[in-house]
Short mmCIF file of C-alpha atoms and ligand atoms in Angstrom, two decimals:
data_model
loop_
_atom_site.label_atom_id
_atom_site.label_comp_id
_atom_site.label_asym_id
_atom_site.label_seq_id
_atom_site.Cartn_x
_atom_site.Cartn_y
_atom_site.Cartn_z
CA MET A 1 0.00 0.00 0.00
CA GLU A 2 1.35 3.46 -0.94
CA GLN A 3 2.52 5.61 2.02
CA ARG A 4 1.25 9.19 1.57
CA SER A 5 3.92 11.83 2.09
CA GLY A 6 3.91 13.97 5.27
CA LEU A 7 1.51 11.67 7.08
CA SER A 8 2.26 9.53 10.08
CA GLU A 9 1.80 5.80 9.51
CA MET A 10 -1.19 5.91 11.85
CA ASP A 11 -2.84 8.76 9.90
CA ALA A 12 -2.24 6.99 6.58
CA HIS A 13 -3.71 3.78 8.04
CA LEU A 14 -6.80 5.62 9.31
CA ILE A 15 -7.29 7.52 6.04
CA ARG A 16 -7.35 4.23 4.16
CA LEU A 17 -9.97 2.89 6.57
CA CYS A 18 -12.03 6.10 6.21
CA GLU A 19 -11.97 5.76 2.43
CA ALA A 20 -13.02 2.12 2.66
CA ALA A 21 -15.89 3.16 4.96
CA GLY A 22 -17.13 5.81 2.51
CA GLY A 23 -15.32 8.88 3.93
CA ALA A 24 -15.76 8.76 7.70
CA LEU A 25 -15.10 6.21 10.45
CA ALA A 26 -17.49 5.69 13.34
CA PHE A 27 -15.71 6.75 16.51
CA ASP A 28 -15.56 3.23 17.99
CA ALA A 29 -13.72 2.00 14.89
CA PHE A 30 -11.36 5.00 15.14
CA MET A 31 -10.71 4.32 18.86
CA ARG A 32 -10.05 0.62 18.16
CA GLU A 33 -7.33 1.53 15.66
CA ALA A 34 -5.90 4.33 17.81
CA LEU A 35 -5.43 1.88 20.69
CA TYR A 36 -4.92 -1.53 19.09
CA ALA A 37 -3.87 -1.29 15.39
CA PRO A 38 -0.98 -3.80 15.20
CA GLY A 39 2.36 -1.99 15.58
CA LEU A 40 0.72 1.46 15.60
CA GLY A 41 -1.95 1.65 18.29
CA TYR A 42 -1.25 3.04 21.72
CA TYR A 43 -1.38 -0.37 23.44
CA ALA A 44 0.20 -2.21 20.51
CA ARG A 45 3.40 -0.15 20.35
CA GLY A 46 6.56 -1.59 21.82
CA ASP A 47 7.19 1.02 24.52
CA ALA A 48 5.83 1.07 28.03
CA GLN A 49 3.29 3.75 28.80
CA PHE A 50 1.85 2.93 32.15
CA GLY A 51 3.01 2.00 35.57
CA HIS A 52 6.21 3.21 37.13
CA VAL A 53 8.89 2.54 34.55
CA PRO A 54 12.14 3.87 36.02
CA SER A 55 14.16 2.67 33.04
CA ALA A 56 11.90 4.17 30.38
CA ALA A 57 13.22 7.13 28.39
CA LYS A 58 9.95 8.98 28.82
CA PRO A 59 7.76 9.01 31.93
CA SER A 60 4.68 6.82 31.99
CA ASP A 61 1.26 8.22 31.00
CA PHE A 62 -0.81 6.96 33.91
CA VAL A 63 -0.73 4.68 36.90
CA THR A 64 -3.23 1.91 37.61
CA ALA A 65 -4.03 0.43 41.03
CA PRO A 66 -1.69 -2.61 40.79
CA THR A 67 1.16 -0.44 39.50
CA LEU A 68 0.56 1.99 42.38
CA SER A 69 0.55 -0.51 45.23
CA SER A 70 1.18 -4.24 45.49
CA ALA A 71 -1.34 -4.26 48.35
CA PHE A 72 -4.02 -3.97 45.66
CA GLY A 73 -3.42 -7.43 44.19
CA ALA A 74 -2.61 -8.96 47.57
CA THR A 75 -6.06 -7.82 48.77
CA VAL A 76 -7.94 -8.78 45.59
CA ALA A 77 -6.31 -12.24 45.95
CA ARG A 78 -8.26 -12.81 49.17
CA GLN A 79 -11.52 -12.44 47.25
CA VAL A 80 -10.20 -14.59 44.43
CA ALA A 81 -9.27 -17.30 46.96
CA GLN A 82 -12.77 -17.34 48.42
CA VAL A 83 -14.33 -17.66 44.97
CA LEU A 84 -11.90 -20.42 43.91
CA ASP A 85 -12.94 -22.48 46.92
CA ALA A 86 -16.59 -22.06 45.91
CA VAL A 87 -15.78 -23.07 42.33
CA GLU A 88 -13.89 -26.14 43.52
CA ALA A 89 -16.84 -27.12 45.71
CA VAL A 90 -19.07 -27.38 42.61
CA GLY A 91 -16.46 -29.40 40.71
CA GLY A 92 -14.88 -26.54 38.75
CA GLU A 93 -11.19 -25.92 38.05
CA ARG A 94 -9.12 -23.66 40.29
CA CYS A 95 -8.04 -21.32 37.51
CA ILE A 96 -7.51 -17.56 37.32
CA THR A 97 -7.89 -15.88 33.94
CA GLU A 98 -6.86 -12.24 33.70
CA PHE A 99 -8.04 -10.14 30.78
CA GLY A 100 -5.88 -7.16 29.79
CA ALA A 101 -3.08 -7.73 32.26
CA GLY A 102 -1.13 -4.57 31.29
CA THR A 103 2.27 -4.70 32.96
CA GLY A 104 1.47 -8.05 34.65
CA ALA A 105 1.58 -6.43 38.09
CA LEU A 106 -1.85 -7.64 39.24
CA MET A 107 -1.25 -11.24 38.16
CA LEU A 108 2.10 -11.23 39.99
CA GLN A 109 0.51 -9.88 43.16
CA ILE A 110 -2.29 -12.44 43.01
CA MET A 111 0.07 -15.36 42.32
CA LYS A 112 2.21 -14.41 45.32
CA HIS A 113 -0.82 -15.10 47.53
CA TRP A 114 -0.19 -18.80 46.87
CA MET A 115 3.37 -19.09 45.61
CA LEU A 116 5.16 -17.39 48.51
CA LYS A 117 3.71 -19.84 50.99
CA ILE A 118 5.70 -22.65 49.39
CA PRO A 119 8.73 -20.95 47.80
CA GLY A 120 9.53 -22.26 44.34
CA GLN A 121 6.70 -24.75 44.48
CA ARG A 122 3.10 -24.97 43.53
CA GLY A 123 1.00 -26.06 46.47
CA GLU A 124 -2.03 -28.30 46.20
CA LYS A 125 -4.36 -25.31 46.19
CA THR A 126 -2.29 -23.13 43.82
CA PRO A 127 -4.55 -22.18 40.94
CA GLU A 128 -3.73 -22.43 37.26
CA THR A 129 -3.22 -18.98 35.76
CA GLN A 130 -3.73 -17.64 32.26
CA ILE A 131 -3.71 -14.23 30.61
CA MET A 132 -5.70 -12.98 27.64
CA GLU A 133 -3.99 -9.88 26.26
CA LEU A 134 -4.58 -8.11 22.94
CA SER A 135 -1.20 -6.40 22.77
CA ALA A 136 1.86 -8.47 21.84
CA ALA A 137 4.11 -5.73 23.28
CA LEU A 138 2.32 -5.96 26.63
CA ARG A 139 2.53 -9.76 26.65
CA ALA A 140 6.30 -9.43 26.58
CA ARG A 141 6.18 -6.96 29.44
CA GLN A 142 3.92 -9.26 31.45
CA GLN A 143 6.36 -12.14 30.95
CA SER A 144 9.20 -10.02 32.26
CA THR A 145 7.17 -8.79 35.28
CA LEU A 146 6.15 -12.32 36.23
CA GLY A 147 9.78 -13.48 36.09
CA GLU A 148 10.07 -16.95 37.65
CA PHE A 149 6.25 -17.18 37.89
CA ALA A 150 5.88 -16.77 34.12
CA THR A 151 6.50 -20.49 33.64
CA TYR A 152 3.30 -21.21 35.58
CA THR A 153 1.18 -18.90 33.39
CA ARG A 154 -0.34 -19.51 29.96
CA TRP A 155 -0.85 -16.69 27.47
CA LEU A 156 -3.93 -17.36 25.38
CA ASP A 157 -3.97 -16.57 21.66
CA ALA A 158 -7.73 -16.90 21.41
CA TRP A 159 -10.67 -17.07 23.76
CA PRO A 160 -10.96 -20.53 25.34
CA ASP A 161 -14.25 -22.38 24.73
CA VAL A 162 -14.78 -22.86 28.45
CA LEU A 163 -13.90 -20.62 31.39
CA GLU A 164 -13.95 -22.01 34.92
CA GLY A 165 -12.64 -20.42 38.11
CA VAL A 166 -12.16 -16.69 38.46
CA ILE A 167 -11.87 -14.10 35.71
CA VAL A 168 -10.37 -10.74 36.65
CA GLY A 169 -9.99 -7.50 34.74
CA ASN A 170 -8.69 -4.21 36.10
CA GLU A 171 -9.26 -1.14 33.94
CA VAL A 172 -10.04 -3.28 30.92
CA LEU A 173 -13.66 -2.36 30.24
CA ASP A 174 -12.77 1.35 30.05
CA ALA A 175 -10.19 0.57 27.36
CA MET A 176 -12.76 -1.00 25.03
CA PRO A 177 -13.92 1.15 22.10
CA CYS A 178 -17.16 3.02 22.77
CA LYS A 179 -19.61 4.71 20.42
CA LEU A 180 -20.05 8.46 20.78
CA LEU A 181 -23.51 9.97 20.53
CA ALA A 182 -24.25 13.69 20.24
CA ARG A 183 -27.68 15.23 20.78
CA LEU A 184 -27.43 18.45 18.77
CA GLY A 185 -30.47 20.72 18.37
CA ASP A 186 -32.58 17.91 19.81
CA VAL A 187 -31.48 15.41 17.10
CA TRP A 188 -29.29 12.41 17.97
CA HIS A 189 -26.14 11.86 15.91
CA GLU A 190 -23.42 9.23 15.97
CA ARG A 191 -20.01 10.88 16.00
CA HIS A 192 -17.73 9.85 13.15
CA VAL A 193 -14.20 10.97 12.36
CA ALA A 194 -12.90 12.19 8.99
CA GLN A 195 -9.86 14.04 7.61
CA THR A 196 -10.59 17.68 6.83
CA ASP A 197 -7.78 19.99 5.60
CA GLY A 198 -5.10 17.58 6.82
CA ALA A 199 -6.49 17.17 10.35
CA TRP A 200 -8.96 14.82 12.02
CA ALA A 201 -12.37 16.38 12.61
CA TRP A 202 -15.76 15.26 13.88
CA GLN A 203 -18.51 14.39 11.47
CA ASP A 204 -21.88 13.91 13.16
CA LEU A 205 -24.35 11.74 11.26
CA PRO A 206 -28.02 11.33 12.31
CA THR A 207 -28.64 7.98 14.01
CA SER A 208 -31.36 5.84 15.49
CA LEU A 209 -28.96 4.87 18.32
CA ARG A 210 -29.86 6.22 21.77
CA PRO A 211 -28.31 6.08 25.22
CA PRO A 212 -30.17 3.71 27.56
CA LEU A 213 -31.60 6.72 29.43
CA GLU A 214 -32.60 9.88 27.58
CA PRO A 215 -30.84 12.72 29.46
CA VAL A 216 -33.49 15.09 30.80
CA GLY A 217 -33.63 18.44 28.95
CA GLN A 218 -33.14 19.54 25.36
CA HIS A 219 -29.64 20.94 25.65
CA ASP A 220 -26.84 19.69 23.43
CA TYR A 221 -25.40 16.55 24.98
CA ILE A 222 -22.45 14.29 24.15
CA THR A 223 -22.20 10.84 25.68
CA GLU A 224 -21.11 7.28 25.03
CA ILE A 225 -22.68 3.85 24.67
CA HIS A 226 -20.71 0.64 25.09
CA PRO A 227 -21.79 -2.14 22.71
CA GLU A 228 -18.29 -3.65 22.63
CA ALA A 229 -17.89 -3.91 26.41
CA GLU A 230 -21.40 -5.37 26.68
CA ALA A 231 -20.73 -7.87 23.88
CA PHE A 232 -17.51 -8.80 25.71
CA ILE A 233 -19.57 -9.65 28.82
CA ALA A 234 -21.97 -11.75 26.70
CA SER A 235 -19.04 -13.70 25.18
CA LEU A 236 -17.56 -14.20 28.62
CA ALA A 237 -20.89 -15.45 29.98
CA GLU A 238 -21.21 -17.97 27.16
CA ARG A 239 -17.83 -19.50 28.08
CA MET A 240 -18.45 -19.35 31.84
CA LEU A 241 -21.77 -21.16 31.46
CA ARG A 242 -20.14 -24.01 29.52
CA GLY A 243 -18.04 -24.94 32.57
CA GLN A 244 -18.72 -26.23 36.07
CA GLY A 245 -18.66 -22.79 37.67
CA ALA A 246 -17.03 -19.36 37.32
CA ALA A 247 -17.14 -15.81 38.61
CA ALA A 248 -15.78 -12.63 37.04
CA ILE A 249 -14.51 -9.59 38.92
CA PHE A 250 -14.12 -6.28 37.07
CA ILE A 251 -12.64 -3.17 38.62
CA ASP A 252 -12.87 0.13 36.80
CA TYR A 253 -13.93 3.76 36.98
CA GLY A 254 -17.56 4.48 36.29
CA PHE A 255 -21.04 4.52 37.75
CA GLY A 256 -24.58 3.28 37.29
CA GLU A 257 -26.64 4.61 34.38
CA ARG A 258 -28.56 7.29 36.32
CA GLU A 259 -25.28 8.97 37.15
CA TYR A 260 -23.76 8.21 33.75
CA TYR A 261 -26.55 9.88 31.78
CA HIS A 262 -27.15 12.69 34.26
CA PRO A 263 -28.31 15.86 32.46
CA GLN A 264 -25.29 17.78 33.76
CA ARG A 265 -22.75 15.30 32.34
CA HIS A 266 -23.26 16.88 28.92
CA MET A 267 -19.71 16.40 27.64
CA GLY A 268 -19.64 12.65 28.33
CA THR A 269 -16.71 10.87 29.96
CA LEU A 270 -14.29 10.30 27.07
CA MET A 271 -10.76 11.19 28.16
CA CYS A 272 -7.18 10.85 26.94
CA HIS A 273 -4.11 10.32 29.11
CA GLN A 274 -0.53 11.20 28.31
CA GLY A 275 2.35 12.04 30.64
CA HIS A 276 0.03 12.00 33.68
CA ARG A 277 -2.13 14.71 32.09
CA SER A 278 -5.72 14.28 30.91
CA ASP A 279 -7.24 15.92 27.86
CA PRO A 280 -10.57 15.50 26.12
CA ASP A 281 -9.33 15.46 22.49
CA PRO A 282 -8.90 11.97 20.97
CA LEU A 283 -8.35 13.47 17.50
CA SER A 284 -4.87 14.82 18.21
CA GLN A 285 -1.68 12.74 18.59
CA VAL A 286 -3.60 9.63 17.55
CA GLY A 287 -1.84 6.48 18.77
CA GLU A 288 0.36 8.47 21.14
CA LYS A 289 -2.03 8.63 24.05
CA ASP A 290 -4.53 6.49 25.88
CA ILE A 291 -8.24 6.99 25.12
CA THR A 292 -10.79 5.78 27.67
CA CYS A 293 -14.37 6.23 28.73
CA HIS A 294 -16.02 5.49 32.05
CA VAL A 295 -17.92 2.25 32.48
CA ASN A 296 -21.72 2.19 32.67
CA PHE A 297 -22.00 -0.53 35.32
CA THR A 298 -25.76 -0.82 34.84
CA GLY A 299 -25.07 -1.80 31.21
CA ILE A 300 -22.49 -4.37 32.37
CA ALA A 301 -24.89 -5.86 34.94
CA LEU A 302 -27.72 -6.04 32.38
CA ALA A 303 -25.46 -7.62 29.74
CA ALA A 304 -24.50 -10.24 32.34
CA GLN A 305 -28.08 -10.90 33.41
CA ASN A 306 -29.30 -11.11 29.80
CA ALA A 307 -26.63 -13.76 29.27
CA ASP A 308 -27.83 -15.74 32.35
CA LEU A 309 -25.14 -14.70 34.84
CA ASP A 310 -26.01 -13.35 38.29
CA VAL A 311 -24.60 -10.19 39.85
CA VAL A 312 -22.76 -11.14 43.05
CA GLY A 313 -22.12 -7.57 44.17
CA TYR A 314 -21.26 -4.02 43.17
CA THR A 315 -19.49 -1.52 45.37
CA SER A 316 -16.77 1.11 45.44
CA GLN A 317 -13.14 0.03 45.20
CA GLY A 318 -12.46 1.59 48.61
CA ARG A 319 -15.22 -0.40 50.28
CA PHE A 320 -14.29 -3.61 48.44
CA LEU A 321 -10.62 -3.46 49.46
CA LEU A 322 -11.42 -2.63 53.08
CA ASN A 323 -13.97 -5.46 53.16
CA CYS A 324 -11.34 -7.85 51.80
CA GLY A 325 -8.90 -6.90 54.55
CA LEU A 326 -6.59 -4.26 53.05
CA LEU A 327 -5.67 -3.10 56.56
CA GLU A 328 -4.50 -6.59 57.52
CA VAL A 329 -2.51 -6.84 54.29
CA LEU A 330 -0.79 -3.57 55.24
CA ALA A 331 -0.06 -4.59 58.82
CA ASP A 332 3.71 -4.85 58.25
CA ALA A 333 3.95 -2.35 55.37
CA SER A 334 6.38 0.56 55.38
CA LEU A 335 5.14 4.14 55.57
CA PRO A 336 5.60 4.80 51.80
CA GLU A 337 3.74 1.56 51.02
CA ARG A 338 0.88 2.61 53.29
CA ALA A 339 0.77 6.08 51.71
CA ASN A 340 0.39 4.59 48.23
CA ALA A 341 -2.18 2.05 49.38
CA GLN A 342 -4.15 4.88 50.97
CA LYS A 343 -4.77 6.27 47.47
CA LEU A 344 -6.59 3.06 46.56
CA VAL A 345 -9.29 3.72 49.14
CA THR A 346 -9.60 7.44 49.80
CA GLU A 347 -12.68 8.98 48.22
CA HIS A 348 -10.91 11.81 46.40
CA GLU A 349 -8.35 9.41 44.85
CA MET A 350 -9.42 5.96 43.60
CA GLY A 351 -11.69 4.85 46.43
CA GLU A 352 -15.03 6.16 45.18
CA LEU A 353 -14.82 6.70 41.41
CA PHE A 354 -13.53 3.15 40.92
CA LYS A 355 -16.07 0.39 41.38
CA VAL A 356 -15.97 -3.38 41.61
CA ILE A 357 -18.60 -5.62 40.07
CA ALA A 358 -18.65 -9.40 40.42
CA LEU A 359 -20.71 -11.73 38.21
CA CYS A 360 -21.17 -15.47 38.54
CA THR A 361 -22.73 -18.55 37.03
CA PRO A 362 -26.04 -19.28 38.81
CA ASN A 363 -24.73 -22.47 40.46
CA LEU A 364 -22.40 -20.26 42.56
CA THR A 365 -24.91 -17.58 43.54
CA HIS A 366 -25.84 -19.17 46.85
CA ALA A 367 -22.24 -19.91 47.87
CA LEU A 368 -21.13 -16.38 46.96
CA ALA A 369 -23.91 -14.66 48.88
CA ASP A 370 -21.33 -14.09 51.62
CA CYS A 371 -18.59 -12.76 49.34
CA ILE A 372 -16.12 -10.94 51.58
CA GLY A 373 -15.68 -8.00 49.19
CA PHE A 374 -19.35 -7.01 49.30
CA ALA A 375 -20.04 -7.84 52.96
CA VAL A 376 -20.56 -4.15 53.83
CA GLY A 377 -21.78 -1.46 51.43
CA ASP A 378 -23.05 -3.56 48.52
CA ARG A 379 -24.70 -1.16 46.04
CA THR A 380 -26.15 -3.63 43.54
CA HIS A 381 -29.60 -2.16 44.19
CA THR A 382 -28.43 1.23 42.82
CA LEU A 383 -27.61 -0.11 39.35
C1 LIG B 1 -5.70 0.48 31.03
S1 LIG B 1 -4.86 -1.00 30.66
C2 LIG B 1 -4.99 -1.81 32.21
C3 LIG B 1 -3.88 -2.79 32.45
C4 LIG B 1 -3.85 -3.56 33.74
N1 LIG B 1 -5.03 -4.36 33.92
C5 LIG B 1 -3.63 -2.67 34.92
O1 LIG B 1 -4.52 -2.53 35.73
O2 LIG B 1 -2.53 -2.11 35.05
C6 LIG B 1 -5.97 -1.85 29.60
C7 LIG B 1 -5.51 -3.24 29.20
O3 LIG B 1 -6.60 -3.96 28.62
C8 LIG B 1 -6.15 -4.62 27.45
N2 LIG B 1 -7.37 -4.94 26.68
C9 LIG B 1 -8.30 -4.10 26.19
N3 LIG B 1 -9.31 -4.76 25.59
C10 LIG B 1 -9.04 -6.08 25.76
C11 LIG B 1 -9.71 -7.29 25.40
N4 LIG B 1 -10.87 -7.27 24.73
N5 LIG B 1 -9.13 -8.46 25.72
C12 LIG B 1 -7.98 -8.50 26.41
N6 LIG B 1 -7.28 -7.39 26.76
C13 LIG B 1 -7.81 -6.20 26.45
C14 LIG B 1 -5.14 -3.64 26.89
O4 LIG B 1 -4.30 -4.19 25.91
C15 LIG B 1 -4.40 -3.28 28.18
O5 LIG B 1 -3.50 -4.26 28.57
#
């Protein structure tokens, strides 16, 4: 394919896709390429963009909970352990599958829950572990983070037919392409992206798509819907239901739909991250920065229920971690470790905006009614 002069490889790639689509790309297709186009997308490039990377030439773009504090994974592991016991009791495999493992920090922290007890050895109760990651560059980083534990982990090239055990995903749903809707002059449009005068610009095309709740009022309103994240949950459910028993735990920033489609949230939640700064413009520096949108947890819960899973619980990250015993995990931690872990739970940092939702196959619903993470402050009824 001819490379057009003066254009970045990413721009040339997107222009070709726009032409093939008749002139403009729907935003979700644009976001998918900006993040995951092989060799070009933000997550598909070879350099490290998130977590603390002391050796990296440029600073990271953002920090996630497991890259901020190892207490995060050590605490999540307690919930995972409880669920694995419940899965084993119904004849299922003790297996942990992580989707979108990023640097590999969370998987390492979770594995240590079992591996450190018997150094160098897998104990009887040590679960199998596997990672499903879209980015080949991140797979390599995960292998290096896991070090000696990497030999105990499988990297999956495709979705397995059956999923048993526990599925975890931290900040994965927010990284899935979303559709952008714009209510302009009382008419709903789907936002597309096209090249105009050598730059990317919005092209809004009338649509029959609607957000799940019509925001009250007639003012202009931009928001997102999440068909890809919801289809992901449906695919997951299909595999979970083929096995003996499984539960999935997702941690991410977002809220229920009443808050998501609140009339005052008229600019939506789409955000870009680069160099620890946020900006709302996904059309500049395409492929150089992260693009995310908040999660509509009501949509995730409904997608799960429509696919015959049950919702085990939904609460804030702060409440979940405290319920799971974060304070006990930190009992012997140093002051700097405690200071970082504090950010996981305080309301103005990650404690309130981030939520945890757990979903399970119906044969586990009874056993998981006393899930430690949702023991106090379960907000499922607010979804
Ligand atoms: C914001 S990062 C979070 C990484 C890591 N979980 C953490 O907390 O540090 C998003 C991750 O999700 C991955 N990802 C996005 N969509 C995915 C999908 N459908 N399947 C597997 N991984 C996915 C990305 O490649 C990336 O590793």
